[in-house]
Short mmCIF file of C-alpha atoms in Angstrom, two decimals:
data_model
loop_
_atom_site.label_atom_id
_atom_site.label_comp_id
_atom_site.label_asym_id
_atom_site.label_seq_id
_atom_site.Cartn_x
_atom_site.Cartn_y
_atom_site.Cartn_z
CA MET A 1 27.61 -101.33 67.55
CA ASN A 2 26.70 -101.50 63.85
CA HIS A 3 25.73 -97.91 63.04
CA LEU A 4 24.40 -98.93 59.61
CA LYS A 5 21.50 -100.71 61.30
CA GLN A 6 20.38 -97.36 62.71
CA TYR A 7 20.24 -96.03 59.15
CA GLY A 8 17.97 -98.60 57.53
CA VAL A 9 20.38 -101.11 55.98
CA SER A 10 18.52 -104.20 54.80
CA GLU A 11 19.55 -107.70 53.76
CA ARG A 12 19.16 -106.73 50.11
CA PHE A 13 22.03 -104.22 50.25
CA ILE A 14 24.20 -106.38 52.49
CA ILE A 15 24.01 -109.18 49.90
CA GLU A 16 24.75 -106.89 46.95
CA ALA A 17 27.71 -105.41 48.85
CA THR A 18 29.40 -108.83 48.84
CA MET A 19 29.97 -108.35 45.09
CA TYR A 20 32.64 -105.77 46.04
CA PRO A 21 34.76 -107.54 48.70
CA GLU A 22 37.58 -105.00 48.36
CA TYR A 23 35.33 -102.17 49.59
CA GLN A 24 33.20 -101.33 52.63
CA LEU A 25 29.43 -100.74 52.72
CA ALA A 26 28.18 -97.26 53.70
CA ARG A 27 25.09 -95.09 53.36
CA ILE A 28 24.99 -91.43 52.38
CA ILE A 29 23.20 -89.51 55.13
CA ALA A 30 23.92 -85.90 54.06
CA GLN A 31 24.98 -84.06 50.93
CA TYR A 32 27.00 -80.87 50.70
CA ARG A 33 28.65 -79.06 47.81
CA GLY A 34 31.19 -81.56 46.48
CA LYS A 35 31.17 -83.74 49.61
CA TYR A 36 29.00 -86.28 51.39
CA LYS A 37 28.51 -87.42 54.96
CA ILE A 38 28.34 -91.22 55.16
CA VAL A 39 27.78 -93.78 57.86
CA THR A 40 29.52 -97.15 58.03
CA GLU A 41 29.14 -99.88 60.61
CA CYS A 42 31.82 -98.04 62.62
CA GLY A 43 30.33 -94.54 62.53
CA GLU A 44 30.09 -91.32 60.51
CA THR A 45 32.69 -89.67 58.29
CA LEU A 46 33.01 -87.39 55.26
CA ALA A 47 33.49 -88.78 51.76
CA GLN A 48 33.99 -87.75 48.15
CA ILE A 49 33.58 -89.67 44.91
CA SER A 50 36.56 -91.34 43.25
CA GLY A 51 38.28 -89.79 40.26
CA LYS A 52 37.12 -92.71 38.11
CA MET A 53 33.48 -92.25 39.12
CA ARG A 54 33.73 -88.53 38.41
CA PHE A 55 35.24 -89.23 34.98
CA ASP A 56 32.70 -91.94 34.07
CA THR A 57 29.61 -90.05 35.29
CA GLU A 58 27.88 -88.12 32.53
CA GLU A 59 24.57 -87.16 34.17
CA LEU A 60 23.54 -85.70 37.52
CA ALA A 61 21.20 -88.62 38.22
CA GLN A 62 24.21 -90.97 38.27
CA TYR A 63 25.91 -89.12 41.12
CA PRO A 64 25.40 -90.35 44.70
CA ALA A 65 22.51 -88.85 46.66
CA VAL A 66 21.16 -88.95 50.20
CA GLY A 67 19.76 -92.43 50.80
CA ASP A 68 22.19 -94.24 48.51
CA PHE A 69 24.06 -97.29 49.73
CA VAL A 70 27.60 -97.06 48.39
CA MET A 71 30.88 -98.98 48.42
CA ILE A 72 33.80 -97.03 49.85
CA SER A 73 37.48 -97.34 50.66
CA GLN A 74 39.06 -95.72 53.66
CA GLN A 75 42.73 -95.86 54.58
CA GLU A 76 43.41 -96.10 58.28
CA GLY A 77 44.23 -92.68 59.64
CA ASP A 78 42.90 -90.85 56.55
CA GLY A 79 40.22 -88.21 57.04
CA GLU A 80 37.88 -88.73 54.07
CA ALA A 81 36.53 -91.91 52.50
CA ILE A 82 36.33 -92.48 48.75
CA ILE A 83 33.05 -93.57 47.10
CA HIS A 84 33.59 -96.09 44.28
CA HIS A 85 30.16 -97.64 43.52
CA ILE A 86 26.47 -96.92 44.07
CA LEU A 87 24.43 -100.03 44.87
CA THR A 88 21.24 -100.63 42.90
CA ARG A 89 18.57 -98.14 43.94
CA LYS A 90 15.16 -99.53 44.87
CA SER A 91 13.58 -96.10 44.46
CA LEU A 92 14.66 -92.71 43.12
CA PHE A 93 12.92 -89.42 43.77
CA GLU A 94 14.21 -86.86 41.28
CA ARG A 95 13.38 -83.52 39.71
CA LYS A 96 14.48 -81.61 36.64
CA ALA A 97 17.90 -80.08 37.09
CA VAL A 98 17.87 -76.29 37.16
CA GLY A 99 19.71 -74.79 34.19
CA ILE A 100 20.69 -78.14 32.64
CA SER A 101 18.54 -79.26 29.72
CA GLU A 102 17.10 -82.80 29.74
CA GLN A 103 18.82 -83.84 32.97
CA THR A 104 17.38 -84.82 36.32
CA GLN A 105 18.70 -84.23 39.81
CA PRO A 106 18.30 -86.87 42.56
CA VAL A 107 16.38 -85.60 45.56
CA ALA A 108 16.47 -88.79 47.65
CA THR A 109 16.97 -92.50 46.97
CA ASN A 110 15.91 -95.83 48.48
CA VAL A 111 12.87 -94.17 50.03
CA ASP A 112 9.99 -96.40 51.19
CA ILE A 113 7.46 -93.73 52.19
CA VAL A 114 7.42 -90.17 50.82
CA PHE A 115 5.32 -87.59 52.67
CA LEU A 116 4.02 -85.00 50.18
CA CYS A 117 3.46 -81.85 52.22
CA MET A 118 1.22 -78.95 51.25
CA SER A 119 -0.21 -76.22 53.48
CA LEU A 120 -3.88 -75.30 53.50
CA ASN A 121 -3.31 -71.57 53.08
CA GLN A 122 -2.79 -69.53 49.90
CA ASN A 123 -0.10 -72.06 48.90
CA PHE A 124 -2.80 -74.72 48.39
CA SER A 125 -2.79 -76.12 44.81
CA LEU A 126 -4.40 -79.30 43.49
CA ASN A 127 -2.21 -79.11 40.37
CA ARG A 128 0.93 -79.12 42.50
CA MET A 129 -0.27 -82.12 44.50
CA GLU A 130 -1.07 -84.03 41.29
CA ARG A 131 2.48 -83.28 40.13
CA TYR A 132 3.95 -84.51 43.43
CA LEU A 133 1.85 -87.68 43.32
CA SER A 134 2.84 -88.49 39.72
CA ILE A 135 6.54 -88.10 40.50
CA ALA A 136 6.24 -90.01 43.77
CA TRP A 137 4.50 -93.03 42.22
CA ASP A 138 7.13 -93.11 39.47
CA SER A 139 9.94 -93.03 42.04
CA GLY A 140 9.04 -96.42 43.50
CA ALA A 141 8.14 -95.00 46.93
CA THR A 142 4.65 -95.01 48.45
CA PRO A 143 3.21 -91.48 48.73
CA VAL A 144 1.32 -90.18 51.76
CA ILE A 145 -0.31 -86.74 51.49
CA VAL A 146 0.25 -84.39 54.43
CA LEU A 147 -1.95 -81.27 54.60
CA THR A 148 -0.55 -78.78 57.10
CA LYS A 149 -1.86 -75.59 58.74
CA SER A 150 -5.48 -76.73 58.62
CA ASP A 151 -6.25 -74.05 61.22
CA LEU A 152 -5.64 -71.44 58.47
CA CYS A 153 -8.11 -72.98 56.02
CA ASP A 154 -11.45 -71.22 55.52
CA ASP A 155 -13.25 -74.34 54.26
CA LEU A 156 -11.35 -77.35 55.56
CA GLU A 157 -14.00 -79.94 54.70
CA THR A 158 -14.09 -78.92 51.02
CA ALA A 159 -10.30 -78.72 50.73
CA VAL A 160 -9.78 -82.18 52.21
CA ARG A 161 -12.51 -83.64 50.02
CA GLU A 162 -10.85 -82.18 46.89
CA VAL A 163 -7.49 -83.65 47.86
CA GLU A 164 -8.98 -87.05 48.65
CA ARG A 165 -10.60 -87.02 45.19
CA ILE A 166 -7.19 -86.73 43.49
CA SER A 167 -5.24 -88.76 46.07
CA SER A 168 -4.79 -91.88 43.89
CA PHE A 169 -5.78 -93.99 46.92
CA SER A 170 -2.96 -92.46 49.00
CA ASP A 171 -3.47 -91.83 52.71
CA VAL A 172 -4.23 -88.20 53.63
CA LEU A 173 -3.05 -86.75 56.95
CA VAL A 174 -4.46 -83.39 58.12
CA LEU A 175 -2.36 -81.41 60.60
CA SER A 176 -2.82 -78.23 62.60
CA MET A 177 -0.26 -76.25 64.58
CA PHE A 178 -2.40 -77.00 67.64
CA ASP A 179 -2.27 -80.81 67.21
CA GLU A 180 -0.87 -82.76 70.15
CA ASP A 181 -1.11 -86.16 68.44
CA ILE A 182 1.24 -85.59 65.46
CA ILE A 183 3.55 -88.43 66.53
CA GLU A 184 0.59 -90.84 66.76
CA LYS A 185 -0.53 -89.88 63.24
CA PHE A 186 2.89 -90.72 61.77
CA THR A 187 3.67 -93.81 63.86
CA PRO A 188 2.08 -96.35 61.43
CA TYR A 189 4.49 -95.29 58.66
CA PHE A 190 7.75 -95.77 60.57
CA SER A 191 9.40 -99.10 61.35
CA LYS A 192 12.82 -100.75 61.41
CA ASP A 193 14.74 -100.47 58.09
CA GLN A 194 12.10 -98.04 56.76
CA THR A 195 13.25 -94.84 55.04
CA CYS A 196 10.81 -91.93 54.96
CA ALA A 197 11.29 -88.59 53.17
CA PHE A 198 9.45 -85.28 53.37
CA ILE A 199 8.89 -83.34 50.13
CA GLY A 200 7.11 -80.02 49.68
CA SER A 201 7.31 -76.30 49.08
CA SER A 202 9.17 -73.98 51.43
CA GLY A 203 7.20 -72.92 54.49
CA VAL A 204 4.74 -75.84 54.62
CA GLY A 205 6.14 -77.02 57.95
CA LYS A 206 8.30 -80.03 57.02
CA SER A 207 11.08 -79.13 59.47
CA THR A 208 8.60 -78.51 62.29
CA ILE A 209 7.05 -81.96 61.76
CA ILE A 210 10.43 -83.69 61.62
CA ASN A 211 11.57 -81.98 64.83
CA ARG A 212 8.44 -83.32 66.55
CA LEU A 213 9.13 -86.83 65.24
CA LEU A 214 12.80 -86.72 66.28
CA GLY A 215 11.91 -85.37 69.72
CA GLN A 216 14.40 -82.50 69.49
CA GLU A 217 15.12 -79.33 67.54
CA MET A 218 17.41 -80.86 64.91
CA LEU A 219 16.23 -78.59 62.09
CA GLU A 220 15.95 -74.80 61.96
CA THR A 221 12.49 -73.40 61.32
CA GLN A 222 11.29 -69.96 60.23
CA GLU A 223 8.05 -68.10 59.92
CA ILE A 224 6.64 -67.88 56.42
CA GLY A 225 7.06 -64.61 54.52
CA LYS A 226 4.55 -62.31 52.95
CA ASN A 227 1.77 -63.81 50.80
CA ASP A 228 2.29 -67.20 52.49
CA LYS A 229 5.57 -67.75 50.60
CA GLY A 230 7.96 -69.96 52.49
CA ARG A 231 11.57 -69.24 53.22
CA HIS A 232 14.20 -71.84 52.38
CA THR A 233 15.32 -72.93 55.85
CA THR A 234 16.65 -76.34 54.81
CA THR A 235 19.50 -75.85 52.35
CA GLY A 236 20.73 -79.44 52.04
CA ARG A 237 19.42 -82.99 52.27
CA GLU A 238 20.03 -84.89 55.47
CA MET A 239 18.95 -88.16 57.06
CA TYR A 240 18.26 -88.79 60.76
CA PRO A 241 17.45 -91.95 62.76
CA CYS A 242 13.89 -91.68 64.04
CA PRO A 243 12.80 -92.82 67.52
CA LEU A 244 9.70 -94.34 65.87
CA GLY A 245 11.96 -96.66 63.84
CA GLY A 246 13.85 -96.34 60.57
CA VAL A 247 15.16 -93.01 59.29
CA VAL A 248 13.73 -89.73 58.02
CA ILE A 249 15.07 -87.49 55.23
CA ASP A 250 14.50 -83.74 55.14
CA THR A 251 14.80 -81.99 51.77
CA PRO A 252 15.03 -78.33 50.75
CA GLY A 253 11.75 -76.61 49.98
CA MET A 254 10.86 -76.69 46.29
CA ARG A 255 8.29 -74.25 44.96
CA GLU A 256 8.26 -76.04 41.62
CA MET A 257 9.26 -79.59 40.73
CA GLY A 258 9.64 -80.39 37.05
CA ALA A 259 8.19 -83.75 36.06
CA GLU A 260 10.88 -85.31 33.89
CA SER A 261 9.44 -88.71 34.81
CA ALA A 262 6.02 -89.40 36.29
CA ASP A 263 3.50 -92.21 36.66
CA LEU A 264 0.30 -90.75 35.25
CA SER A 265 -1.49 -94.11 35.25
CA ARG A 266 -1.63 -94.04 39.08
CA THR A 267 -2.31 -90.35 39.63
CA PHE A 268 -4.85 -90.02 36.79
CA HIS A 269 -6.16 -93.58 36.85
CA GLU A 270 -9.74 -92.61 35.92
CA ILE A 271 -8.57 -90.70 32.82
CA GLU A 272 -6.33 -93.58 31.74
CA GLU A 273 -9.20 -96.06 32.20
CA LEU A 274 -11.60 -93.90 30.19
CA ALA A 275 -8.98 -93.45 27.45
CA SER A 276 -9.16 -97.18 26.73
CA GLN A 277 -12.86 -96.72 25.88
CA CYS A 278 -12.31 -94.01 23.25
CA ARG A 279 -13.37 -94.81 19.66
CA PHE A 280 -9.86 -94.20 18.31
CA ARG A 281 -6.78 -95.82 19.85
CA ASN A 282 -4.66 -92.72 19.22
CA CYS A 283 -7.26 -90.34 20.63
CA THR A 284 -5.75 -87.11 21.99
CA HIS A 285 -8.87 -86.28 24.06
CA THR A 286 -9.14 -82.82 22.56
CA SER A 287 -11.71 -82.89 19.76
CA GLU A 288 -12.15 -86.45 18.45
CA PRO A 289 -15.66 -87.93 18.10
CA GLY A 290 -16.37 -90.81 20.43
CA CYS A 291 -13.87 -89.61 23.06
CA ALA A 292 -14.83 -91.16 26.41
CA VAL A 293 -12.66 -88.67 28.31
CA LEU A 294 -14.33 -85.57 26.80
CA LYS A 295 -17.74 -87.17 27.42
CA ALA A 296 -16.82 -87.57 31.11
CA VAL A 297 -15.87 -83.88 31.27
CA GLN A 298 -19.17 -82.88 29.67
CA ASP A 299 -21.04 -85.05 32.18
CA ASN A 300 -19.12 -83.43 35.08
CA LEU A 301 -17.51 -86.74 36.00
CA ILE A 302 -14.03 -85.25 35.49
CA ASP A 303 -13.01 -81.63 36.09
CA GLN A 304 -11.59 -79.72 33.13
CA ARG A 305 -8.89 -78.52 35.52
CA ARG A 306 -7.82 -82.11 36.17
CA LEU A 307 -7.73 -82.95 32.45
CA ASP A 308 -5.62 -79.84 31.78
CA SER A 309 -3.23 -80.92 34.55
CA TYR A 310 -3.00 -84.36 32.94
CA PHE A 311 -2.16 -82.82 29.54
CA LYS A 312 0.53 -80.60 31.05
CA LEU A 313 2.27 -83.48 32.82
CA GLN A 314 2.04 -85.59 29.66
CA GLN A 315 3.92 -82.92 27.74
CA GLU A 316 6.56 -82.49 30.45
CA THR A 317 7.30 -86.21 30.69
CA GLY A 318 7.49 -86.69 26.93
CA TYR A 319 4.57 -89.16 26.94
CA ASP A 320 2.36 -86.87 24.86
CA GLY A 321 1.21 -88.69 21.71
CA LEU A 322 2.75 -92.06 22.69
CA SER A 323 0.80 -95.31 22.80
CA SER A 324 0.61 -97.36 26.01
CA LYS A 325 3.24 -99.77 24.67
CA GLU A 326 5.60 -96.92 23.73
CA ILE A 327 5.21 -95.42 27.21
CA GLU A 328 6.14 -98.75 28.81
CA VAL A 329 9.24 -99.02 26.59
CA LYS A 330 10.28 -95.51 27.63
CA LYS A 331 9.81 -96.38 31.31
CA LEU A 332 11.95 -99.52 30.93
CA GLU A 333 14.70 -97.56 29.22
CA ARG A 334 14.73 -95.06 32.08
CA MET A 335 14.64 -97.81 34.70
CA PHE A 336 17.72 -99.54 33.30
CA LYS A 337 19.42 -96.17 32.93
CA ASP A 338 19.01 -95.55 36.66
CA VAL A 339 20.85 -98.82 37.51
CA GLY A 340 23.68 -98.17 35.11
CA GLY A 341 22.13 -99.33 31.85
CA MET A 342 20.91 -102.62 30.42
CA LYS A 343 24.45 -104.05 30.37
CA HIS A 344 24.90 -103.47 34.11
CA ALA A 345 21.44 -104.93 34.86
CA ARG A 346 22.26 -108.12 32.94
CA ARG A 347 25.65 -108.46 34.63
CA PHE A 348 24.11 -108.00 38.06
CA ALA A 349 21.41 -110.63 37.30
CA LYS A 350 24.04 -113.15 36.09
CA GLU A 351 26.17 -112.63 39.19
CA GLN A 352 23.18 -113.11 41.45
CA LEU A 353 22.23 -116.37 39.67
CA LYS A 354 25.84 -117.58 39.90
CA ARG A 355 25.93 -116.76 43.61
CA LYS A 356 22.66 -118.65 44.25
CA SER A 357 23.93 -121.74 42.41
CA LYS A 358 26.93 -121.92 44.78
CA ILE A 359 24.78 -121.84 47.89
#
């Protein structure tokens, strides 16, 4: 039995793995302090990165993460495998690293669908959801908004309408602890080779949902604390095969997620569209005459809260004051950085072309 097929391996990664014939293909399915759990076609084992990879790696984002497909070596009879290479990521969900300036920390990689979870109690925050959406769109995954604990919401209709207004055309799922059709609501998003991840603050119910989807109590759950503040039940990232198809990744609860990189053009599409109609190309949308964005705020077409959220994320991502062209250049630089730099991207493209010419 090829265990990798249970964990979402696709033809794309199988082909890229042939570039490293001396190694074996594996996927990282759990991450611990200094070690990883991986799955190969033969089964699961523990692994650690090679000394060379540790020496060459300068940033946290370049370390392996749950969801990565990697090339490993494993001596017969040895306990742990050695990770030598990370295959090109098709998506990367990351956040600012705590205590390390200007570095990001991978949360999950090669994710197809990311469920952005937020509870409809005192933890409810439109600003937080806009942050999640911006980071999710930038990651390369497709976001789906999941609103939990709807039975605790005083005005459910208004809350859902507000979320749908900022949803950036993402699907919105509304869940209650009394729902008996949770599996049916999630079924359309799971299929063979599909990787789904759950992201959200502590206590929003991610582990409870995943246990329902897996059909067993794989993850520990806890009651929320005082003032609706969640407790960190999940302490690591781990991937599980899902009976609905594909795999699901659980992540630790995150009360705040810094937006080192974000796609504001998707999350704040109406502001970006209006910005192109401003009188001045370098309009900051604060006090300039002929500003289409400020006019929309005055006419109650855009909430001041939403514009303030847009400004805050602009500053965090370093896009503040940049032109559209400069933002695209910055995104390209970051994209090539994630795959090992421009040099690695060119080498990979040349090898792929050479391989095709031989077929």
